[in-house]
mmCIF file of C-alpha atoms in Angstrom:
data_model
loop_
_atom_site.group_PDB
_atom_site.id
_atom_site.type_symbol
_atom_site.label_atom_id
_atom_site.label_comp_id
_atom_site.label_asym_id
_atom_site.label_seq_id
_atom_site.Cartn_x
_atom_site.Cartn_y
_atom_site.Cartn_z
ATOM 1 C CA LEU A 1258 1.492 0.755 47.189
ATOM 2 C CA SER A 1259 -0.822 0.506 50.188
ATOM 3 C CA VAL A 1260 -1.779 -3.157 49.430
ATOM 4 C CA ALA A 1261 1.898 -4.042 48.957
ATOM 5 C CA LEU A 1262 2.753 -2.497 52.357
ATOM 6 C CA SER A 1263 0.024 -4.441 54.058
ATOM 7 C CA GLY A 1264 1.081 -7.496 52.357
ATOM 8 C CA THR A 1265 4.514 -7.106 53.926
ATOM 9 C CA ILE A 1266 3.002 -6.582 57.193
ATOM 10 C CA LEU A 1267 0.526 -9.508 56.871
ATOM 11 C CA SER A 1268 3.104 -11.875 55.282
ATOM 12 C CA ARG A 1269 2.764 -14.302 58.179
ATOM 13 C CA CYS A 1270 -0.736 -14.931 57.319
ATOM 14 C CA PRO A 1271 -1.399 -15.173 53.503
ATOM 15 C CA ALA A 1272 -5.159 -15.488 54.035
ATOM 16 C CA CYS A 1273 -5.279 -12.325 56.005
ATOM 17 C CA ALA A 1274 -3.188 -10.461 53.505
ATOM 18 C CA ARG A 1275 -5.520 -11.766 50.662
ATOM 19 C CA ASN A 1276 -8.596 -10.787 52.711
ATOM 20 C CA PHE A 1277 -7.348 -7.335 53.378
ATOM 21 C CA ALA A 1278 -6.194 -6.748 49.738
ATOM 22 C CA ASN A 1279 -9.841 -8.016 48.603
ATOM 23 C CA LEU A 1280 -11.419 -5.480 50.951
ATOM 24 C CA TYR A 1281 -9.114 -2.638 49.979
ATOM 25 C CA CYS A 1282 -9.774 -3.154 46.224
ATOM 26 C CA ASN A 1283 -13.598 -3.620 46.805
ATOM 27 C CA ASN A 1284 -13.483 -0.144 48.697
ATOM 28 C CA ILE A 1285 -11.563 1.597 46.032
ATOM 29 C CA CYS A 1286 -12.595 -0.078 42.753
ATOM 30 C CA SER A 1287 -16.225 -1.347 43.122
ATOM 31 C CA PRO A 1288 -18.674 0.139 40.728
ATOM 32 C CA ASP A 1289 -21.277 -0.199 43.585
ATOM 33 C CA GLN A 1290 -19.501 2.060 46.002
ATOM 34 C CA SER A 1291 -22.612 4.238 46.490
ATOM 35 C CA LEU A 1292 -24.368 1.243 47.995
ATOM 36 C CA PHE A 1293 -22.030 0.684 51.043
ATOM 37 C CA THR A 1294 -19.923 3.948 51.162
ATOM 38 C CA ASN A 1295 -20.676 7.190 52.954
ATOM 39 C CA VAL A 1296 -18.257 10.153 52.462
ATOM 40 C CA THR A 1297 -17.842 11.948 55.747
ATOM 41 C CA ARG A 1298 -15.000 14.331 55.020
ATOM 42 C CA VAL A 1299 -13.462 16.083 51.988
ATOM 43 C CA VAL A 1300 -10.869 18.737 51.413
ATOM 44 C CA ASN A 1301 -10.343 21.216 48.763
ATOM 45 C CA ARG A 1302 -7.106 20.759 46.610
ATOM 46 C CA THR A 1303 -5.686 22.141 43.482
ATOM 47 C CA VAL A 1304 -4.461 19.792 40.772
ATOM 48 C CA LEU A 1305 -2.701 21.400 37.595
ATOM 49 C CA GLY A 1306 -4.310 24.635 38.475
ATOM 50 C CA LYS A 1307 -7.809 23.242 38.732
ATOM 51 C CA PRO A 1308 -9.641 23.046 42.095
ATOM 52 C CA GLN A 1309 -11.005 19.739 43.094
ATOM 53 C CA LEU A 1310 -12.551 17.929 46.085
ATOM 54 C CA ALA A 1311 -10.573 15.028 47.565
ATOM 55 C CA VAL A 1312 -12.174 12.373 49.859
ATOM 56 C CA VAL A 1313 -10.127 11.981 53.083
ATOM 57 C CA GLU A 1314 -12.572 10.061 55.232
ATOM 58 C CA TYR A 1315 -15.378 7.663 54.563
ATOM 59 C CA GLN A 1316 -17.484 5.052 56.261
ATOM 60 C CA CYS A 1317 -18.322 1.627 54.745
ATOM 61 C CA PHE A 1318 -21.167 -0.640 55.540
ATOM 62 C CA TYR A 1319 -21.135 -4.220 54.799
ATOM 63 C CA GLN A 1320 -23.505 -7.048 55.319
ATOM 64 C CA GLN A 1321 -22.531 -9.749 57.799
ATOM 65 C CA ASP A 1322 -22.148 -12.444 55.141
ATOM 66 C CA PHE A 1323 -19.540 -10.360 53.291
ATOM 67 C CA ALA A 1324 -17.582 -9.628 56.446
ATOM 68 C CA ASP A 1325 -17.669 -13.355 57.353
#
């Protein structure tokens, strides 16, 4: 849903939309998240009666060549 919404907003620039989607998917799905992600805020929540932690804020660190 988030990627679809950004695609609508960035539709004037298909390359920008693809780059944003790539960055989003890398942040969310990468098996190497621990190498470039620092969780800075979590909250307690209950799902189906079980307490869980949910990440609500994080920092990402990328090398310059990835950013380029």
